[in-house]
Amino acid sequence: MISAFFIFNQKGEVLISRLYRTDLKRSIADVFRIQVVSNSDVRSPIVTLGSTSFFHVKINNLYIVAVTKCNANAALVFEYCYRFISIAKSYFGKVDEEAVKNNFVLIYELIDEINDFGYPQNSEIDTLKTYITTESIMSTATAVEESSKITTQATGATSWRRADVKYKKNEAFVDVVETVNLSMSAKGTILRADVDGHILMRAYLSGSPVCKFGLNDKLVIDKSERGMGDAVELDDCRFHQCVRLDEFDSDRTISFIPPDGEFELMKYRSTSNVKLPLRVIPTVNEIGTTQVSYVVTVKTNFSNKLSATNVVLRIPTPLNTTTVDCKVPSGKAKYVPAENVVVWKIPRIQGGSEVTFSGHAQLTSTTTRQVWARPPIDVDFQVLMFTASGLIVRFLKVFEKSGYNSIKWVRYLTKASGSYQIRF
Amino acid sequence: MATSMRGLTQFIADIRGARVRELEEKRINKEMANIRKRFKDGNLDGYQKKKYVAKVIFTYILGYKVDIGHMEAVNLISSMKYSEKQIGYLAVTLLMHENSDFLRLVVNSIRKDLNENNEIYNCLALHAIANVGGQEMAEALAEDVHRLLISPTSENFVRKKAALTLLRLYRKHPEVIPAAEWASRIVSLMDDIDLGVVICVTSLVMALAQDHLEAYAVCYQKAVDRLNRLVIEHEYTATYAYYKVPSPWLQVKLLRLLQYYPPTEDPTLRNILFEVLQAIMNNCAEPTRNVQHNNAQHAVLFEAIGLAIHLDPNSPLVSTATVLLARFISSRETNVRYLGLDTMAYLAARADHLEAVKRHQGTIILSLRDKDISVRRRALDLLYSMCDVDNSDVIVGELLRYLKVADYGLREEMVLKIAILTEKYAGTYKWYVDTILELISAAGDHVGDEVWYRVVQIVTNTEDLQAYAARVVFEYLKSPSSHESLVKVGGYILGEYGHLIANDSGYSPIEQFQVLHSKSQFCMAPTRALLLSTYIKWVNVFPEIKEQLVNVFERYRHVLDVDLQQRACEFYALATRPAEDEVLQNVCEEIPPFPARESALQTRLSRKLTDAGDRRTWVHGGSVTLDRQATRRTTKPALGDIHGNGSAATSGIDGSNGANDITQSLMGLDLSSSPTALQAKTSFSELQSAPAQFLAEKGIPRLTTNHNVERWFEKLTYSSEGVLYEDVQIQVGIKSRFHGHIGQVAVYIGNKISAPLTSFTALLHTEEPDALSVSFAKIAPSIIAPRMQTQQLVNVECKKVFTKAPILSLSFLAGAHQSIAVRLPIVVTKFLEHVKLGQAEFFERWKLIGGPPRESQAIFPITLADSGFINTERQRQVVSGSCLNILDGIDPNPSNIVAAGILHMAEDGNVGCLMRLEPNKDAKLCRITVRSTSENVAAELQRLIQKPLSTDAVS
């Protein structure tokens, strides 16, 4: 299992160092610094040197590193690293070098709690927050009572939920957030299109309610059931630990006792029948060696009641561009020489409409004539109340002993950031 | 300048301040976009251009790809402001590679700067040429650089730079520089007053002379003279003394330069050189405490020792050097130990007697265990060089012992060297076989195939060795683990000669088979294939184990390896043929001795010797090792035997011969022979017409010719003093004195102009060095003051008959570089001495000598004196001027002249000469008859005497 856990900054200095087992020395950190941080060739998140494997995750110029000497489950180790990041985020907001330095005591406390002798332990944020606090110490009397509660909860059937939750107003919010990844060839064929979906839930419900959750009728998860018309096909999905998997396996119902507060109910991935919210049609011509002309059209591909917001197109220019003159009907377009792109920002595009960018880039002559690599156009956007996979929440039922009524809210959001790319 | 460019400073500060690479890239992209825009817009003034190009350069040196700004850089070069020009040149040297098209645009600007009077511009241009220096640029500008180098108006530092630039161009594109044509002009700069210039020029000459030994031969004298002035006369400015050592860099270069030439024959130069070397060695006798001083001294000393060894490995100087070296190899400083061993290895490679080196054998062997690997390497080289029959046992034994602990990098070379030494200096077969097998078993992986091939070759060729080798190899194979090379040797030798020992106990066929076969499973396919061949040989000689062998073939018939399978199948078929069949016997006939072949080992070793920089002046285990080997061979007959039928013996010599050729060509040993051979064929007139390039390449000065020169020369052939050459600047007069085969010629050189002649050089050149030796008594001064005369004595010695008079070539700087080459009036007749003979005596000898070929006769036209009579007076003058004794009263006809003389020669002894001249007034003809005991002398004498006489006829 995990033998050691480190956090390095950009320069390879050790910020956090925790050895869970004795099979490693503290100097193993130097090995990572030399072999990974200082070595720009290494791109792989897993590096195995001899019998030691380093798993690292980069976030905000920090390296979160787990080291193991045995044949550990790589997915588990990465999940652990990401879980650490989400815990850290919820405890002190941003995870960067400064935050780590400011909260190093807390971090040691956390990583000791969520890992024992290399084996990951309970990492439910809400639970953790009950006994790892950032506030001042409570009086001893309440502390004893509190700690016994924590013990019952942590060792009980629903370790993620306290028994005595009470709300005046019982509410549940469901957010379906989908991230679309696209890569389209110059000829318009789709090379890759997939959707990463998250279903986030905020439950403010009294007692220990049992929730039942229904998605599209035709939800298909198993590959053998494929090919049944317009069904929403999910390649794989993952549930929060509160979901009863045996029921899901037997009759595809999602039933669970939700933790109190915010949690991620489900994650899924879909690669078929992806509805692309935006279509980009670029026409780029190199005129001689001194000019490039651009005509880029963006079409929205959803009902005109909806709209795409915060649309940003990054249109690459040749490396020897001097100036670009841009004409746009809406939004603002500007040449950013530092990144060699024209950035076109459109605050809002109505569904079913289209906008066109046209421009000319002036080039300077170069000594060595080199072919422009033509990197892809990159599009960022957000569309509310739209799912690219077609997934829809049919119902959410709450059963509680007291039988109170609850209010449920559902929101959909489809977005793209950095991986919606069109070649030309 | 940098302070004024605020934008640039800011840009650099921004980049330095960027925390991560992405930020830096962004900043650079932004800046480059801005620069692109500015360049595109045009209308930039010089300052802006300079600033932006500087930014481009900075970006470029950070490692980013830059493909703009080249044109602006080119423009900046032609700017008139220094700072702009400087940035322009910097950009050109950094941004453009040597084949860049933009360089064509720059060439003209550079040429303009070279021609500029501003020496700083000259330097910038030279700098750019040296740094970029492509083929095209070299072709276009080498001429201009050369002009800057030789121009008398150039500043010293410009000339220094020009010399180094030329050196760089020559190293890169040797074909572009007409090295031979420029030789005399460049060499004359070695006389410059400024030592800095001399150092640079010497570096250049060193590089050029390596490829054009003959053309640059003048530099030998210059180098000796300069060394003499530095070391003996202490003629240098205080700034050039480095820790009290006069310009060690220059000394080292000069000493090295001298090593490229064969040892000089000129006794004067030789004496001066020995004096210089002696002085250098004396200076170093006491090491001082100052490290820098020691370094400088040692640098000079090691080169000096190298030169001393090169000049004469047996001179007393070298014994002094050996004492010094012995101290160095046990020095505490690693560098000194290294150099000491290296130089000693050179000595060992050259010297005939190794006693001096052998005295330190213990120390050298200890050096094999030095803590520094390069010292260990040198120790190995030295041991290799100093090995001979007497100490080969000790050295090879020591090397073998050391091999087991040696560094891996060193082992392969060690193995090769041990193998060569063992083969070369083996005293007995036993020792040879023992050593090589021990080597193979010890070194394992480092044994190249060549080594075991060679063992097999020698064992096959030496009949007496075969049984012993088989026995020993069997013993080695018995050890539980043996290396594959050993298995290969074992497989081959046991297969061929196993039957020789099969009757001894412990070596029975089945035992041999078991031992060998037990190794086969650990071996690679090629070795197994070899073992299969061994087995089929055994099937032939050991019928008793045929069953096991056939079993093996049977099994191998199913292996996957194609080669093995095929062998197994074929051998199986062969082995299972009926017993009376003779095919097997015929197939397994004993291997015949190998034909004589060059040892692959030597070739392999010499292949390792490649050098990038200045050539080494010697190679390890070079020429003399061969001679030594040969002499030992005669004293110790056992040595020859080892090579069996004599075939291998020659191959051993061939091997070292190969190395020899390299050595010889390196040292230019054929310097003296090749031009003579050529010259013998080329007559005087051919020489004149031969292209200058060719002559320069051969180091033969181009003769100055005009009518006067010929007349002066001819006159001097029969008189002892007179003018040899004269023009507006210089006058050369001659006074000569001969006694027997020795002569002394005083050459008076007068400066006729009112300025000094600088860089004056006088050289003598004989085309028949083994017949006539000429040398200056001392080196000519390098300056002749205005309207002054200097006298140079030339010592002459006649050894044999010669036909070509020696050439005196003079060169000097009087405004421009001038050179004159004239023949000195030293001819055979000068070495004649009078002899008195009576009439009877004369005719007795005349008859004794007889007719052709010992007689030479010719008829030629003559002019009569004004009076209409034969000009007897003049004829007598010519004849007696030629040192023949005119004998009156012998011939009845008074107008006939009869003369006799004895020619003295150091090597060919004395030769008597008789002459008879019979003029005929009416026919205006004259008959000359010369009889001499040597036919060459007769012909030459006849030619010499006839020439002035017949010239009269022509004029």
PDB file of N, CA and C in Angstrom, chain B residues 274-315:
ATOM      1  N   PHE B 274      70.835  22.083 -29.163  1.00  0.00           N
ATOM      2  CA  PHE B 274      71.246  21.326 -27.983  1.00  0.00           C
ATOM      3  C   PHE B 274      71.541  22.262 -26.824  1.00  0.00           C
ATOM      4  N   GLU B 275      72.121  23.392 -27.184  1.00  0.00           N
ATOM      5  CA  GLU B 275      72.424  24.373 -26.152  1.00  0.00           C
ATOM      6  C   GLU B 275      71.127  24.837 -25.488  1.00  0.00           C
ATOM      7  N   VAL B 276      70.130  25.113 -26.340  1.00  0.00           N
ATOM      8  CA  VAL B 276      68.837  25.593 -25.827  1.00  0.00           C
ATOM      9  C   VAL B 276      68.204  24.528 -24.933  1.00  0.00           C
ATOM     10  N   LEU B 277      68.194  23.305 -25.437  1.00  0.00           N
ATOM     11  CA  LEU B 277      67.547  22.235 -24.677  1.00  0.00           C
ATOM     12  C   LEU B 277      68.261  22.031 -23.350  1.00  0.00           C
ATOM     13  N   GLN B 278      69.599  22.103 -23.417  1.00  0.00           N
ATOM     14  CA  GLN B 278      70.378  21.945 -22.195  1.00  0.00           C
ATOM     15  C   GLN B 278      69.996  23.023 -21.185  1.00  0.00           C
ATOM     16  N   ALA B 279      69.876  24.249 -21.702  1.00  0.00           N
ATOM     17  CA  ALA B 279      69.534  25.364 -20.815  1.00  0.00           C
ATOM     18  C   ALA B 279      68.159  25.137 -20.191  1.00  0.00           C
ATOM     19  N   ILE B 280      67.207  24.683 -21.001  1.00  0.00           N
ATOM     20  CA  ILE B 280      65.860  24.460 -20.468  1.00  0.00           C
ATOM     21  C   ILE B 280      65.902  23.407 -19.365  1.00  0.00           C
ATOM     22  N   MET B 281      66.637  22.336 -19.640  1.00  0.00           N
ATOM     23  CA  MET B 281      66.687  21.263 -18.642  1.00  0.00           C
ATOM     24  C   MET B 281      67.385  21.732 -17.373  1.00  0.00           C
ATOM     25  N   ASN B 282      68.442  22.539 -17.548  1.00  0.00           N
ATOM     26  CA  ASN B 282      69.134  23.046 -16.362  1.00  0.00           C
ATOM     27  C   ASN B 282      68.217  23.919 -15.527  1.00  0.00           C
ATOM     28  N   ASN B 283      67.409  24.736 -16.223  1.00  0.00           N
ATOM     29  CA  ASN B 283      66.499  25.616 -15.488  1.00  0.00           C
ATOM     30  C   ASN B 283      65.546  24.824 -14.615  1.00  0.00           C
ATOM     31  N   CYS B 284      65.221  23.619 -15.072  1.00  0.00           N
ATOM     32  CA  CYS B 284      64.199  22.861 -14.364  1.00  0.00           C
ATOM     33  C   CYS B 284      64.784  21.922 -13.334  1.00  0.00           C
ATOM     34  N   ALA B 285      66.082  21.939 -13.207  1.00  0.00           N
ATOM     35  CA  ALA B 285      66.707  20.973 -12.309  1.00  0.00           C
ATOM     36  C   ALA B 285      66.152  21.101 -10.893  1.00  0.00           C
ATOM     37  N   GLU B 286      65.887  22.336 -10.490  1.00  0.00           N
ATOM     38  CA  GLU B 286      65.382  22.541  -9.138  1.00  0.00           C
ATOM     39  C   GLU B 286      63.910  22.927  -9.167  1.00  0.00           C
ATOM     40  N   PRO B 287      63.026  22.089  -8.707  1.00  0.00           N
ATOM     41  CA  PRO B 287      61.621  22.504  -8.676  1.00  0.00           C
ATOM     42  C   PRO B 287      61.421  23.571  -7.603  1.00  0.00           C
ATOM     43  N   THR B 288      60.621  24.568  -7.926  1.00  0.00           N
ATOM     44  CA  THR B 288      60.370  25.627  -6.952  1.00  0.00           C
ATOM     45  C   THR B 288      59.055  25.352  -6.240  1.00  0.00           C
ATOM     46  N   ARG B 289      58.782  26.169  -5.270  1.00  0.00           N
ATOM     47  CA  ARG B 289      57.553  25.944  -4.498  1.00  0.00           C
ATOM     48  C   ARG B 289      56.334  26.497  -5.211  1.00  0.00           C
ATOM     49  N   ASN B 290      56.596  27.475  -6.059  1.00  0.00           N
ATOM     50  CA  ASN B 290      55.475  28.135  -6.716  1.00  0.00           C
ATOM     51  C   ASN B 290      54.853  27.216  -7.775  1.00  0.00           C
ATOM     52  N   VAL B 291      53.577  26.934  -7.610  1.00  0.00           N
ATOM     53  CA  VAL B 291      52.918  25.977  -8.503  1.00  0.00           C
ATOM     54  C   VAL B 291      52.889  26.496  -9.938  1.00  0.00           C
ATOM     55  N   GLN B 292      52.539  27.783 -10.091  1.00  0.00           N
ATOM     56  CA  GLN B 292      52.434  28.350 -11.440  1.00  0.00           C
ATOM     57  C   GLN B 292      53.777  28.300 -12.154  1.00  0.00           C
ATOM     58  N   HIS B 293      54.799  28.644 -11.411  1.00  0.00           N
ATOM     59  CA  HIS B 293      56.135  28.621 -11.987  1.00  0.00           C
ATOM     60  C   HIS B 293      56.475  27.213 -12.453  1.00  0.00           C
ATOM     61  N   ASN B 294      56.167  26.266 -11.585  1.00  0.00           N
ATOM     62  CA  ASN B 294      56.427  24.867 -11.936  1.00  0.00           C
ATOM     63  C   ASN B 294      55.665  24.462 -13.181  1.00  0.00           C
ATOM     64  N   ASN B 295      54.401  24.856 -13.226  1.00  0.00           N
ATOM     65  CA  ASN B 295      53.581  24.486 -14.383  1.00  0.00           C
ATOM     66  C   ASN B 295      54.209  24.998 -15.665  1.00  0.00           C
ATOM     67  N   ALA B 296      54.577  26.273 -15.646  1.00  0.00           N
ATOM     68  CA  ALA B 296      55.145  26.880 -16.849  1.00  0.00           C
ATOM     69  C   ALA B 296      56.431  26.166 -17.226  1.00  0.00           C
ATOM     70  N   GLN B 297      57.248  25.918 -16.217  1.00  0.00           N
ATOM     71  CA  GLN B 297      58.522  25.267 -16.501  1.00  0.00           C
ATOM     72  C   GLN B 297      58.333  23.860 -17.044  1.00  0.00           C
ATOM     73  N   HIS B 298      57.429  23.152 -16.432  1.00  0.00           N
ATOM     74  CA  HIS B 298      57.219  21.771 -16.858  1.00  0.00           C
ATOM     75  C   HIS B 298      56.672  21.706 -18.256  1.00  0.00           C
ATOM     76  N   ALA B 299      55.770  22.627 -18.565  1.00  0.00           N
ATOM     77  CA  ALA B 299      55.201  22.633 -19.913  1.00  0.00           C
ATOM     78  C   ALA B 299      56.325  22.710 -20.926  1.00  0.00           C
ATOM     79  N   VAL B 300      57.233  23.648 -20.705  1.00  0.00           N
ATOM     80  CA  VAL B 300      58.347  23.817 -21.629  1.00  0.00           C
ATOM     81  C   VAL B 300      59.250  22.588 -21.580  1.00  0.00           C
ATOM     82  N   LEU B 301      59.491  22.123 -20.383  1.00  0.00           N
ATOM     83  CA  LEU B 301      60.437  21.024 -20.219  1.00  0.00           C
ATOM     84  C   LEU B 301      59.964  19.767 -20.948  1.00  0.00           C
ATOM     85  N   PHE B 302      58.700  19.444 -20.800  1.00  0.00           N
ATOM     86  CA  PHE B 302      58.235  18.199 -21.419  1.00  0.00           C
ATOM     87  C   PHE B 302      58.343  18.283 -22.933  1.00  0.00           C
ATOM     88  N   GLU B 303      58.020  19.450 -23.490  1.00  0.00           N
ATOM     89  CA  GLU B 303      58.188  19.585 -24.931  1.00  0.00           C
ATOM     90  C   GLU B 303      59.666  19.470 -25.286  1.00  0.00           C
ATOM     91  N   ALA B 304      60.510  20.071 -24.463  1.00  0.00           N
ATOM     92  CA  ALA B 304      61.940  20.051 -24.743  1.00  0.00           C
ATOM     93  C   ALA B 304      62.456  18.619 -24.716  1.00  0.00           C
ATOM     94  N   ILE B 305      61.998  17.853 -23.741  1.00  0.00           N
ATOM     95  CA  ILE B 305      62.441  16.456 -23.669  1.00  0.00           C
ATOM     96  C   ILE B 305      61.963  15.709 -24.905  1.00  0.00           C
ATOM     97  N   GLY B 306      60.718  15.991 -25.273  1.00  0.00           N
ATOM     98  CA  GLY B 306      60.175  15.366 -26.482  1.00  0.00           C
ATOM     99  C   GLY B 306      61.061  15.667 -27.679  1.00  0.00           C
ATOM    100  N   LEU B 307      61.456  16.922 -27.791  1.00  0.00           N
ATOM    101  CA  LEU B 307      62.283  17.319 -28.930  1.00  0.00           C
ATOM    102  C   LEU B 307      63.656  16.650 -28.847  1.00  0.00           C
ATOM    103  N   ALA B 308      64.193  16.607 -27.635  1.00  0.00           N
ATOM    104  CA  ALA B 308      65.513  15.994 -27.471  1.00  0.00           C
ATOM    105  C   ALA B 308      65.465  14.540 -27.925  1.00  0.00           C
ATOM    106  N   ILE B 309      64.399  13.858 -27.531  1.00  0.00           N
ATOM    107  CA  ILE B 309      64.266  12.454 -27.925  1.00  0.00           C
ATOM    108  C   ILE B 309      64.135  12.361 -29.441  1.00  0.00           C
ATOM    109  N   HIS B 310      63.379  13.302 -29.985  1.00  0.00           N
ATOM    110  CA  HIS B 310      63.146  13.303 -31.424  1.00  0.00           C
ATOM    111  C   HIS B 310      64.464  13.525 -32.166  1.00  0.00           C
ATOM    112  N   LEU B 311      65.283  14.448 -31.672  1.00  0.00           N
ATOM    113  CA  LEU B 311      66.530  14.771 -32.360  1.00  0.00           C
ATOM    114  C   LEU B 311      67.481  13.604 -32.343  1.00  0.00           C
ATOM    115  N   ASP B 312      67.670  13.046 -31.179  1.00  0.00           N
ATOM    116  CA  ASP B 312      68.620  11.950 -31.075  1.00  0.00           C
ATOM    117  C   ASP B 312      68.359  11.212 -29.769  1.00  0.00           C
ATOM    118  N   PRO B 313      67.742  10.049 -29.847  1.00  0.00           N
ATOM    119  CA  PRO B 313      67.371   9.364 -28.603  1.00  0.00           C
ATOM    120  C   PRO B 313      68.582   8.890 -27.809  1.00  0.00           C
ATOM    121  N   ASN B 314      69.775   8.982 -28.387  1.00  0.00           N
ATOM    122  CA  ASN B 314      70.934   8.464 -27.664  1.00  0.00           C
ATOM    123  C   ASN B 314      71.879   9.555 -27.185  1.00  0.00           C
ATOM    124  N   SER B 315      71.477  10.789 -27.319  1.00  0.00           N
ATOM    125  CA  SER B 315      72.370  11.871 -26.939  1.00  0.00           C
ATOM    126  C   SER B 315      72.444  11.987 -25.417  1.00  0.00           C
TER     127      SER B 315
END
